[in-house]
Structures are given as structure tokens and as C-alpha cells.
Amino acid sequence: MNIGMVCYASVGGSGVVATELAHALADRGHRVHVISSEPPFRWRSGVAGLSFERVEVPPYPLFREPQYLLALTNTIARVAEEHRLDIVHAHYAVPHATAAYLADQMLTTSAVSGRTIVSPRTVTTLHGTDITLVGSDPSYRRVVAFSIERSHGVTAVSRSLKAGTIAALGIQHDIRVIPNFLDCAEYRRRFDPALREQLCPVNHCDALVVHVSNFRPVKRVDVALEVFRRIRRRVRARFVLIGDGPERADIERLAAEYEMTSDVRFVGERQDLVAWLSVADMFLLPSAQESFGLAALEAMACEVPVVASNVGGLPEIIEDGVTGFVCPPDAVDLMAERGVAVLTDPALRASITHAAAQVVRSRYCTDLIVPQYEAAYLDVLGSS
Ligand code: GMT
């Protein structure tokens, strides 16, 4: 198949999933054209069957607002014509589902006016905040719901997000749940003793806690710091925060206020995530919302016990007390309690990490999930 994969380039789960899906589909013999403002995070160049199509938004002094939707629509239509796309797969509904719909309308219209263009089928994958935060905002709600309804196929990354989309937007369209995935050969514990010693020197530190996010309010990194503060009262632990985003400076200030700078490190965005996860003893994810929680899945694959909030799709991947811990989002003391337990009880830790890695390998590897996307493509092509 010829597939146009539309995604955001910034660090974020939807861009990661789209890019990994593009790589996996190219490996399976499809031609995939990734359409974005720049090569996305995790993009690997020089892969056979994979190409990148940049969305150019020309500046014009009269506009204070960049016209990304128009430029994206135009790019999708151009790529669809040039490469005879079968499928346009929009990751994150806002505004990608709308751009895919507009491009479809443009191409269908030109076909009707006598040209031999067959318009590609559109598939939209809902990732989370495109529904829960942005898409259901009254400023966007109607057009987002309309664009999702007009997609030929719709998928969501968890059962919780599917239910949330129906509730928030009143979507009638059949929504297929296809969970996120990872490369299980890549995501496995690879312990680097030098990195461990650098982050948690054996003479000063007994446990290493990690958090990975894009430091937006929904991630509640301040709560992660509060949980760590409580853990640190009982365990000689250190905390490494990976990633970057709008809240980072505030959280760094908070760590200084709490006089924790010697035990808390902010290391920014990291490409070699497996190495950083593999030296950790615990992963904290106290998000307010998390439609799936790809970061938690990556930690589980690297045998790091996760303590997270019981929101969105997290309870679908973490079975409380078996493959990790999920707690009410405001239960800071309970999260700390679970953290201390897993950091101080080696048998508990071994059983959690073993069960978590098993679940990842039996349910969330690329080879198990990518065929589900191929089936979704074939379904919409079959119904055209
Ligand atoms: O809002 C974000 O955190 C970014 C968003 C994205 O577009 O990358 O993440 C969402 O999609 C990820 C990939 O499907 C999920 O793993 C995240 O749980 C989801 N984030 C939220 O629901 C907050």
C-alpha cells in the first residue's frame, strides 16, 4: 500500500507512535510518506520505503496566525496525487483529521471534474488530548467531531479513549481500539553500570526513581516531585526527570525550594531512553489524564516498576499490584507508600518487573499491533 502518515514532529506519544508505525509498515513492504512540519522525533533517515514530506507554512506579514491547516491540506493533496496514496492516516485529530477530510474533498472534486484521481481513504487515530483537552473545547468541538465522523476509519489507543470520545463528542462512527506498541527487541533492560553510578552513586544512593514526560500541566510533574519527596524521607533515593516542556522551569524552582537539588536531576530530552530507563528502580507517572501512557509501557518493557495514576488507559496496561501500581491521581501518600514498598522489597520488585515485561511482550510488540493497522486500512479500502 501507499500510505501518507500525518503527525506532529514534537516530542509526544502520538508522533512517536506514528513514526514507529511508519518504520514498521515500510519494513513490511509498504511505501510510507510521513507528512509533518519537520522530521519527527525518532525519525530514522535512509530507510527503504520511507520518505519525509515537509509541510511548509510560508510567513506573510499580514497574518499573525500561521495557516498550518491550509498548508497541511495542500501537502496531503499534493502527496496523494504524486504518490497515488491509498491511505491518509492522521495521527491526532486536531487538526490532522480536518486536513485529511479537506484534502479528500479536494481530490474527490478534481476526480469528478474529469481527472483520473482516486481519492485515498482516510483513517484517524485518536491519541488522547486531541479529545480530552483540545478537541472537546467549545472552540473546536464541532469541527473536530465532524472531521472524525467523516474519516473513513477511526481508531483509538485505548478502550477508555474510545468511551471518552463517544461521551465527549457524541461520535457515532465505529471506533476500533488499537493499543500503542513498541519494538520489543529494542525495549528491554540494558543495564549500564557507569550510568547507574553516575546517577545513583553506590555510597550515597540506594534507589533511582525516574519520570519521563513533556512537562505539561496534564503530566503533573509537581505531584511526581511531591511523591519523590515523601519517598526520600524513607529511602536514600535520587530522582531523574527526563524530557522538557513548559513546566520544567517551575519544577526546577520547586526542587530548589525543597532543597532537593542534590537528589533531583533534570536531564532534558534523551534519544537513548532505554539506557536511562534500564538503570532505574521505579517510574513515576501521576498524570491527571493519560489516554494510554506509552511512557509507562516503555518503562515496563525495561523492567522498571511503574507507579501511576489510575486514569484513562493506564489501568488497561497496568494491573494494580501485579504489573505495577495505579493509584487515585491525588493519592500522593499512597503513591509514595507503593514506591517505598517496591524500592525496599526485592521480591515484590522482581515479581512486578517480571509480570510487567511479560505483559508487554505478549500484548504490545510491533509485530502484534501493526497487522491491526493493516487490517484497518484494508477494511476502509474494501468499503470504498
Ligand atoms: O498529550 C500528550 O501527552 C501528548 C499526546 C501526543 O500527542 O503525543 O499523548 C497522548 O498520546 C500518547 C500516544 O498515543 C499516549 O500514550 C498518551 O497517553 C496521550 N496523552 C494523554 O492522554 C495526556
Tab-separated table of C-alpha atoms and ligand atoms in Angstrom:
chain	number	residue	atom	x	y	z
A	1	MET	CA	0.000	0.000	0.000
A	2	ASN	CA	0.951	3.656	-0.403
A	3	ILE	CA	0.350	5.425	2.878
A	4	GLY	CA	0.562	9.091	3.907
A	5	MET	CA	1.258	9.290	7.660
A	6	VAL	CA	0.334	12.679	9.135
A	7	CYS	CA	1.713	13.504	12.578
A	8	TYR	CA	3.235	16.087	14.880
A	9	ALA	CA	7.006	16.270	14.927
A	10	SER	CA	7.347	17.390	18.542
A	11	VAL	CA	8.230	15.001	21.336
A	12	GLY	CA	4.972	13.318	22.276
A	13	GLY	CA	3.468	9.876	22.145
A	14	SER	CA	1.350	10.411	19.028
A	15	GLY	CA	4.370	11.452	16.938
A	16	VAL	CA	6.374	8.546	18.348
A	17	VAL	CA	3.615	6.023	17.547
A	18	ALA	CA	3.124	7.444	14.027
A	19	THR	CA	6.862	7.361	13.306
A	20	GLU	CA	7.341	3.839	14.657
A	21	LEU	CA	4.276	2.694	12.698
A	22	ALA	CA	5.700	4.275	9.531
A	23	HIS	CA	9.009	2.439	10.045
A	24	ALA	CA	7.280	-0.860	10.754
A	25	LEU	CA	4.995	-0.560	7.698
A	26	ALA	CA	7.986	0.273	5.477
A	27	ASP	CA	9.737	-2.838	6.876
A	28	ARG	CA	6.670	-4.831	5.849
A	29	GLY	CA	6.949	-3.639	2.244
A	30	HIS	CA	4.591	-0.632	2.172
A	31	ARG	CA	5.603	2.792	0.865
A	32	VAL	CA	5.109	5.347	3.610
A	33	HIS	CA	5.277	9.132	3.268
A	34	VAL	CA	5.498	10.867	6.640
A	35	ILE	CA	3.896	14.314	6.447
A	36	SER	CA	4.847	16.788	9.161
A	37	SER	CA	6.382	20.221	9.807
A	38	GLU	CA	9.810	18.636	10.311
A	39	PRO	CA	11.245	15.125	10.584
A	40	PRO	CA	9.639	13.819	13.771
A	41	PHE	CA	11.410	12.793	16.941
A	42	ARG	CA	12.571	9.152	16.434
A	43	TRP	CA	12.755	9.633	12.626
A	44	ARG	CA	15.489	7.466	11.105
A	45	SER	CA	16.573	8.564	7.652
A	46	GLY	CA	17.662	6.268	4.821
A	47	VAL	CA	15.049	3.553	5.459
A	48	ALA	CA	13.836	1.839	2.273
A	49	GLY	CA	10.197	2.592	1.517
A	50	LEU	CA	10.073	5.591	3.827
A	51	SER	CA	10.158	9.251	2.825
A	52	PHE	CA	9.517	12.576	4.506
A	53	GLU	CA	7.244	15.325	3.135
A	54	ARG	CA	7.649	18.697	4.829
A	55	VAL	CA	4.668	20.971	5.403
A	56	GLU	CA	5.874	24.481	4.550
A	57	VAL	CA	3.962	27.359	6.101
A	58	PRO	CA	5.148	30.486	4.279
A	59	PRO	CA	5.251	33.573	6.527
A	60	TYR	CA	3.163	36.555	5.456
A	61	PRO	CA	3.445	39.774	7.458
A	62	LEU	CA	-0.310	40.408	7.382
A	63	PHE	CA	-1.061	37.172	9.229
A	64	ARG	CA	-0.441	36.999	12.917
A	65	GLU	CA	-1.639	33.351	12.818
A	66	PRO	CA	0.288	30.688	10.879
A	67	GLN	CA	-2.029	28.921	8.391
A	68	TYR	CA	-0.921	25.363	9.234
A	69	LEU	CA	-4.242	23.684	8.410
A	70	LEU	CA	-4.212	25.073	4.856
A	71	ALA	CA	-0.574	24.215	4.243
A	72	LEU	CA	-1.083	20.703	5.615
A	73	THR	CA	-4.210	20.125	3.497
A	74	ASN	CA	-2.344	21.277	0.426
A	75	THR	CA	0.598	18.982	1.218
A	76	ILE	CA	-1.651	15.955	1.778
A	77	ALA	CA	-3.429	16.580	-1.550
A	78	ARG	CA	-0.114	17.015	-3.383
A	79	VAL	CA	1.464	13.875	-1.873
A	80	ALA	CA	-1.733	11.886	-2.537
A	81	GLU	CA	-1.673	12.866	-6.206
A	82	GLU	CA	2.072	12.493	-6.737
A	83	HIS	CA	2.350	9.123	-5.000
A	84	ARG	CA	-1.171	7.794	-5.620
A	85	LEU	CA	-1.771	7.240	-1.923
A	86	ASP	CA	-4.221	4.539	-0.906
A	87	ILE	CA	-4.472	5.722	2.681
A	88	VAL	CA	-4.018	9.012	4.537
A	89	HIS	CA	-3.515	8.159	8.198
A	90	ALA	CA	-3.974	11.162	10.504
A	91	HIS	CA	-2.461	10.816	13.974
A	92	TYR	CA	-4.084	13.199	16.472
A	93	ALA	CA	-7.420	14.567	15.311
A	94	VAL	CA	-6.622	18.281	15.739
A	95	PRO	CA	-6.248	19.480	13.029
A	96	HIS	CA	-4.990	16.421	11.126
A	97	ALA	CA	-8.407	14.753	10.684
A	98	THR	CA	-9.757	18.036	9.327
A	99	ALA	CA	-6.845	18.420	6.881
A	100	ALA	CA	-7.331	14.806	5.718
A	101	TYR	CA	-11.056	15.464	5.172
A	102	LEU	CA	-10.407	18.694	3.213
A	103	ALA	CA	-7.763	17.007	1.049
A	104	ASP	CA	-10.204	14.163	0.388
A	105	GLN	CA	-12.842	16.688	-0.706
A	106	MET	CA	-10.387	18.475	-2.996
A	107	LEU	CA	-9.248	15.232	-4.624
A	108	THR	CA	-12.779	13.847	-4.991
A	109	THR	CA	-13.855	17.098	-6.606
A	110	SER	CA	-10.993	17.058	-9.089
A	111	ALA	CA	-11.819	13.424	-9.907
A	112	VAL	CA	-15.427	14.385	-10.566
A	113	SER	CA	-14.285	17.222	-12.843
A	114	GLY	CA	-12.765	14.722	-15.224
A	115	ARG	CA	-9.357	13.813	-13.824
A	116	THR	CA	-8.394	10.254	-13.059
A	117	ILE	CA	-7.540	10.727	-9.398
A	118	VAL	CA	-8.771	8.131	-6.930
A	119	SER	CA	-9.011	9.845	-3.598
A	120	PRO	CA	-7.250	7.956	-0.774
A	121	ARG	CA	-9.220	6.619	2.178
A	122	THR	CA	-8.694	8.465	5.432
A	123	VAL	CA	-8.003	6.870	8.822
A	124	THR	CA	-7.805	8.944	12.009
A	125	THR	CA	-6.103	7.672	15.147
A	126	LEU	CA	-7.239	9.399	18.335
A	127	HIS	CA	-4.435	9.731	20.879
A	128	GLY	CA	-5.910	11.446	23.907
A	129	THR	CA	-5.667	15.154	24.452
A	130	ASP	CA	-6.977	15.667	20.903
A	131	ILE	CA	-10.278	14.587	22.501
A	132	THR	CA	-9.976	15.036	26.254
A	133	LEU	CA	-8.443	18.517	26.319
A	134	VAL	CA	-8.250	20.208	22.927
A	135	GLY	CA	-10.933	18.530	20.833
A	136	SER	CA	-13.709	18.861	23.378
A	137	ASP	CA	-13.004	22.562	23.971
A	138	PRO	CA	-16.075	24.508	22.769
A	139	SER	CA	-13.831	26.442	20.338
A	140	TYR	CA	-13.030	23.251	18.415
A	141	ARG	CA	-15.581	20.640	19.403
A	142	ARG	CA	-17.925	20.786	16.416
A	143	VAL	CA	-15.321	20.731	13.666
A	144	VAL	CA	-13.324	18.014	15.436
A	145	ALA	CA	-16.421	15.798	15.809
A	146	PHE	CA	-17.365	16.464	12.167
A	147	SER	CA	-13.876	15.604	10.883
A	148	ILE	CA	-13.720	12.379	12.917
A	149	GLU	CA	-17.159	11.337	11.633
A	150	ARG	CA	-16.016	11.974	8.051
A	151	SER	CA	-12.883	9.827	8.403
A	152	HIS	CA	-13.381	6.528	6.627
A	153	GLY	CA	-11.814	4.678	9.561
A	154	VAL	CA	-11.272	5.720	13.184
A	155	THR	CA	-9.031	4.088	15.761
A	156	ALA	CA	-8.334	4.930	19.425
A	157	VAL	CA	-5.354	3.869	21.501
A	158	SER	CA	-7.411	2.558	24.443
A	159	ARG	CA	-10.915	1.455	25.406
A	160	SER	CA	-11.048	4.375	27.783
A	161	LEU	CA	-10.339	6.855	24.986
A	162	LYS	CA	-12.972	5.237	22.778
A	163	ALA	CA	-15.573	5.614	25.540
A	164	GLY	CA	-14.379	9.179	26.266
A	165	THR	CA	-14.695	10.148	22.597
A	166	ILE	CA	-18.239	8.856	22.358
A	167	ALA	CA	-19.152	10.644	25.587
A	168	ALA	CA	-17.410	13.943	24.832
A	169	LEU	CA	-18.142	14.318	21.118
A	170	GLY	CA	-21.155	12.072	20.586
A	171	ILE	CA	-19.309	10.221	17.823
A	172	GLN	CA	-21.434	7.576	16.052
A	173	HIS	CA	-18.589	6.230	13.917
A	174	ASP	CA	-17.369	2.748	14.773
A	175	ILE	CA	-14.085	3.224	16.663
A	176	ARG	CA	-11.580	0.388	16.563
A	177	VAL	CA	-9.272	0.129	19.605
A	178	ILE	CA	-5.653	-0.490	18.585
A	179	PRO	CA	-3.287	-0.113	21.523
A	180	ASN	CA	0.109	1.512	21.246
A	181	PHE	CA	3.142	-0.674	20.752
A	182	LEU	CA	6.891	-0.748	20.910
A	183	ASP	CA	9.825	-2.536	19.361
A	184	CYS	CA	10.296	-5.327	21.905
A	185	ALA	CA	13.778	-6.141	20.602
A	186	GLU	CA	14.850	-2.548	21.302
A	187	TYR	CA	12.896	-2.026	24.541
A	188	ARG	CA	14.470	-4.438	27.004
A	189	ARG	CA	16.583	-3.828	30.087
A	190	ARG	CA	20.158	-2.963	29.155
A	191	PHE	CA	21.893	-2.071	32.402
A	192	ASP	CA	24.805	0.352	32.101
A	193	PRO	CA	26.777	0.279	35.406
A	194	ALA	CA	28.625	3.534	34.617
A	195	LEU	CA	25.398	5.452	34.010
A	196	ARG	CA	23.907	3.957	37.172
A	197	GLU	CA	26.925	5.006	39.225
A	198	GLN	CA	26.781	8.498	37.723
A	199	LEU	CA	23.090	8.933	38.611
A	200	CYS	CA	22.954	6.951	41.834
A	201	PRO	CA	26.471	6.523	43.327
A	202	VAL	CA	26.545	3.409	45.452
A	203	ASN	CA	27.920	5.221	48.507
A	204	HIS	CA	25.218	7.887	48.528
A	205	CYS	CA	22.169	6.400	46.892
A	206	ASP	CA	20.144	3.182	47.207
A	207	ALA	CA	17.405	3.727	44.636
A	208	LEU	CA	16.781	5.619	41.437
A	209	VAL	CA	13.339	6.997	40.560
A	210	VAL	CA	12.630	8.217	37.015
A	211	HIS	CA	9.948	10.309	35.319
A	212	VAL	CA	9.650	10.923	31.565
A	213	SER	CA	7.274	13.470	30.067
A	214	ASN	CA	6.798	16.618	28.053
A	215	PHE	CA	6.370	18.680	31.244
A	216	ARG	CA	2.865	19.899	30.505
A	217	PRO	CA	0.325	20.552	33.291
A	218	VAL	CA	-1.559	17.311	32.462
A	219	LYS	CA	1.576	15.329	33.453
A	220	ARG	CA	1.557	16.842	36.976
A	221	VAL	CA	5.317	16.758	37.352
A	222	ASP	CA	4.890	18.767	40.563
A	223	VAL	CA	2.981	15.794	42.028
A	224	ALA	CA	5.784	13.466	40.899
A	225	LEU	CA	8.185	15.674	42.869
A	226	GLU	CA	5.876	15.570	45.918
A	227	VAL	CA	5.756	11.771	45.762
A	228	PHE	CA	9.530	11.587	45.470
A	229	ARG	CA	9.878	13.982	48.419
A	230	ARG	CA	7.926	11.557	50.582
A	231	ILE	CA	9.873	8.530	49.300
A	232	ARG	CA	13.167	10.293	50.029
A	233	ARG	CA	12.226	10.630	53.704
A	234	ARG	CA	12.405	6.835	53.946
A	235	VAL	CA	14.781	5.706	51.213
A	236	ARG	CA	18.145	7.115	50.112
A	237	ALA	CA	16.812	7.782	46.644
A	238	ARG	CA	17.570	10.064	43.726
A	239	PHE	CA	15.156	11.347	41.086
A	240	VAL	CA	15.929	11.827	37.389
A	241	LEU	CA	13.435	13.769	35.267
A	242	ILE	CA	13.740	13.207	31.518
A	243	GLY	CA	12.120	15.476	28.927
A	244	ASP	CA	11.350	19.127	28.520
A	245	GLY	CA	8.361	21.408	28.274
A	246	PRO	CA	6.534	24.441	29.628
A	247	GLU	CA	6.501	23.410	33.300
A	248	ARG	CA	10.148	22.414	33.596
A	249	ALA	CA	11.468	25.747	34.932
A	250	ASP	CA	8.757	25.859	37.629
A	251	ILE	CA	9.502	22.304	38.736
A	252	GLU	CA	13.229	23.051	38.872
A	253	ARG	CA	12.438	26.053	41.090
A	254	LEU	CA	10.246	23.861	43.306
A	255	ALA	CA	13.038	21.299	43.696
A	256	ALA	CA	15.377	24.123	44.774
A	257	GLU	CA	12.756	25.457	47.232
A	258	TYR	CA	12.501	21.980	48.765
A	259	GLU	CA	16.327	21.904	48.970
A	260	MET	CA	16.414	18.761	46.884
A	261	THR	CA	18.778	19.879	44.116
A	262	SER	CA	21.452	17.367	45.115
A	263	ASP	CA	18.987	14.489	44.753
A	264	VAL	CA	16.938	15.658	41.766
A	265	ARG	CA	18.347	15.961	38.234
A	266	PHE	CA	16.687	17.368	35.125
A	267	VAL	CA	18.407	15.895	32.074
A	268	GLY	CA	16.198	17.167	29.212
A	269	GLU	CA	15.161	15.152	26.169
A	270	ARG	CA	17.016	11.885	25.601
A	271	GLN	CA	17.174	9.709	22.497
A	272	ASP	CA	18.789	6.794	24.377
A	273	LEU	CA	15.761	6.259	26.605
A	274	VAL	CA	16.338	2.522	27.027
A	275	ALA	CA	19.704	3.185	28.702
A	276	TRP	CA	18.189	5.719	31.113
A	277	LEU	CA	15.195	3.529	31.961
A	278	SER	CA	17.364	0.468	32.434
A	279	VAL	CA	19.244	1.987	35.381
A	280	ALA	CA	16.030	2.957	37.202
A	281	ASP	CA	14.306	1.181	40.092
A	282	MET	CA	10.933	2.865	39.715
A	283	PHE	CA	8.980	5.019	37.254
A	284	LEU	CA	6.535	7.705	38.398
A	285	LEU	CA	3.623	8.865	36.223
A	286	PRO	CA	0.997	10.710	38.294
A	287	SER	CA	-0.762	12.279	35.260
A	288	ALA	CA	-4.164	13.931	35.509
A	289	GLN	CA	-5.102	12.191	32.240
A	290	GLU	CA	-3.328	9.596	30.146
A	291	SER	CA	-5.279	8.006	27.341
A	292	PHE	CA	-2.683	5.251	27.036
A	293	GLY	CA	0.619	6.051	28.750
A	294	LEU	CA	3.261	4.990	26.242
A	295	ALA	CA	5.982	6.161	28.641
A	296	ALA	CA	4.711	3.672	31.248
A	297	LEU	CA	4.762	0.858	28.685
A	298	GLU	CA	8.372	1.709	27.766
A	299	ALA	CA	9.341	1.571	31.450
A	300	MET	CA	7.570	-1.788	31.918
A	301	ALA	CA	9.427	-3.197	28.904
A	302	CYS	CA	12.726	-2.166	30.550
A	303	GLU	CA	11.685	-3.900	33.789
A	304	VAL	CA	11.078	-0.744	35.772
A	305	PRO	CA	8.106	-0.909	38.182
A	306	VAL	CA	5.592	1.835	37.414
A	307	VAL	CA	3.616	3.795	39.995
A	308	ALA	CA	0.975	5.781	38.118
A	309	SER	CA	-2.448	7.334	38.440
A	310	ASN	CA	-5.473	5.158	37.700
A	311	VAL	CA	-6.716	7.404	34.898
A	312	GLY	CA	-7.585	6.835	31.233
A	313	GLY	CA	-5.844	3.874	29.638
A	314	LEU	CA	-3.267	3.315	32.400
A	315	PRO	CA	-5.344	0.660	34.232
A	316	GLU	CA	-5.694	-1.136	30.877
A	317	ILE	CA	-1.934	-1.697	30.714
A	318	ILE	CA	-1.111	-1.848	34.437
A	319	GLU	CA	-2.816	-4.369	36.684
A	320	ASP	CA	-2.605	-2.892	40.167
A	321	GLY	CA	-0.306	-4.862	42.426
A	322	VAL	CA	0.581	-7.320	39.640
A	323	THR	CA	2.315	-5.461	36.800
A	324	GLY	CA	2.732	-2.120	38.614
A	325	PHE	CA	0.644	0.178	40.776
A	326	VAL	CA	-2.180	2.530	39.893
A	327	CYS	CA	-3.498	4.956	42.498
A	328	PRO	CA	-6.071	7.768	42.521
A	329	PRO	CA	-4.365	10.819	40.955
A	330	ASP	CA	-4.410	12.847	44.189
A	331	ALA	CA	-3.267	9.994	46.443
A	332	VAL	CA	0.261	11.331	46.876
A	333	ASP	CA	0.824	9.433	50.139
A	334	LEU	CA	-0.407	6.160	48.644
A	335	MET	CA	1.882	6.563	45.603
A	336	ALA	CA	4.809	7.186	47.959
A	337	GLU	CA	3.790	4.140	50.014
A	338	ARG	CA	3.737	1.955	46.893
A	339	GLY	CA	7.065	3.426	45.831
A	340	VAL	CA	8.737	2.690	49.151
A	341	ALA	CA	7.346	-0.860	49.072
A	342	VAL	CA	8.709	-1.604	45.619
A	343	LEU	CA	12.067	0.044	46.346
A	344	THR	CA	12.641	-1.802	49.612
A	345	ASP	CA	11.187	-5.246	48.906
A	346	PRO	CA	13.324	-7.060	46.301
A	347	ALA	CA	10.856	-9.968	45.975
A	348	LEU	CA	7.946	-7.619	45.259
A	349	ARG	CA	10.052	-5.712	42.782
A	350	ALA	CA	11.135	-8.890	40.969
A	351	SER	CA	7.580	-10.174	40.692
A	352	ILE	CA	6.254	-6.827	39.372
A	353	THR	CA	9.022	-6.322	36.819
A	354	HIS	CA	8.784	-9.907	35.593
A	355	ALA	CA	4.987	-9.748	35.167
A	356	ALA	CA	5.177	-6.297	33.532
A	357	ALA	CA	7.774	-7.351	30.962
A	358	GLN	CA	5.717	-10.484	30.195
A	359	VAL	CA	2.591	-8.421	29.545
A	360	VAL	CA	4.470	-6.070	27.227
A	361	ARG	CA	5.954	-8.942	25.249
A	362	SER	CA	2.716	-10.856	24.973
A	363	ARG	CA	0.469	-7.918	24.007
A	364	TYR	CA	2.265	-4.771	22.882
A	365	CYS	CA	5.092	-5.669	20.485
A	366	THR	CA	5.202	-4.160	16.987
A	367	ASP	CA	4.512	-7.498	15.269
A	368	LEU	CA	1.272	-7.948	17.187
A	369	ILE	CA	-0.120	-4.462	16.668
A	370	VAL	CA	0.967	-3.313	13.190
A	371	PRO	CA	-1.151	-6.017	11.444
A	372	GLN	CA	-4.163	-4.494	13.220
A	373	TYR	CA	-3.476	-1.198	11.429
A	374	GLU	CA	-3.039	-3.037	8.131
A	375	ALA	CA	-6.414	-4.708	8.713
A	376	ALA	CA	-7.987	-1.303	9.415
A	377	TYR	CA	-6.547	0.029	6.124
A	378	LEU	CA	-7.823	-2.983	4.188
A	379	ASP	CA	-11.279	-2.551	5.716
A	380	VAL	CA	-11.595	1.060	4.602
A	381	LEU	CA	-10.183	0.216	1.162
A	382	GLY	CA	-12.622	-2.681	0.895
A	383	SER	CA	-15.559	-0.454	1.727
A	384	SER	CA	-14.623	2.205	-0.876
B	1	GMT	O1	-0.931	14.966	25.283
B	1	GMT	C1	0.095	14.333	25.304
B	1	GMT	O2	0.656	13.862	26.267
B	1	GMT	C2	0.701	14.126	24.006
B	1	GMT	C3	-0.089	13.099	23.314
B	1	GMT	C4	0.570	13.034	21.997
B	1	GMT	O3	0.017	13.506	21.056
B	1	GMT	O4	1.672	12.585	21.905
B	1	GMT	O5	-0.063	11.924	24.132
B	1	GMT	C5	-1.199	11.139	24.077
B	1	GMT	O6	-0.932	10.149	23.117
B	1	GMT	C6	0.025	9.155	23.500
B	1	GMT	C7	0.218	8.207	22.326
B	1	GMT	O7	-0.959	7.568	21.974
B	1	GMT	C8	-0.468	8.430	24.747
B	1	GMT	O8	0.472	7.444	25.129
B	1	GMT	C9	-0.624	9.444	25.872
B	1	GMT	O9	-1.189	8.787	26.984
B	1	GMT	C10	-1.566	10.568	25.439
B	1	GMT	N1	-1.514	11.623	26.456
B	1	GMT	C11	-2.560	11.936	27.210
B	1	GMT	O10	-3.631	11.390	27.123
B	1	GMT	C12	-2.329	13.011	28.205
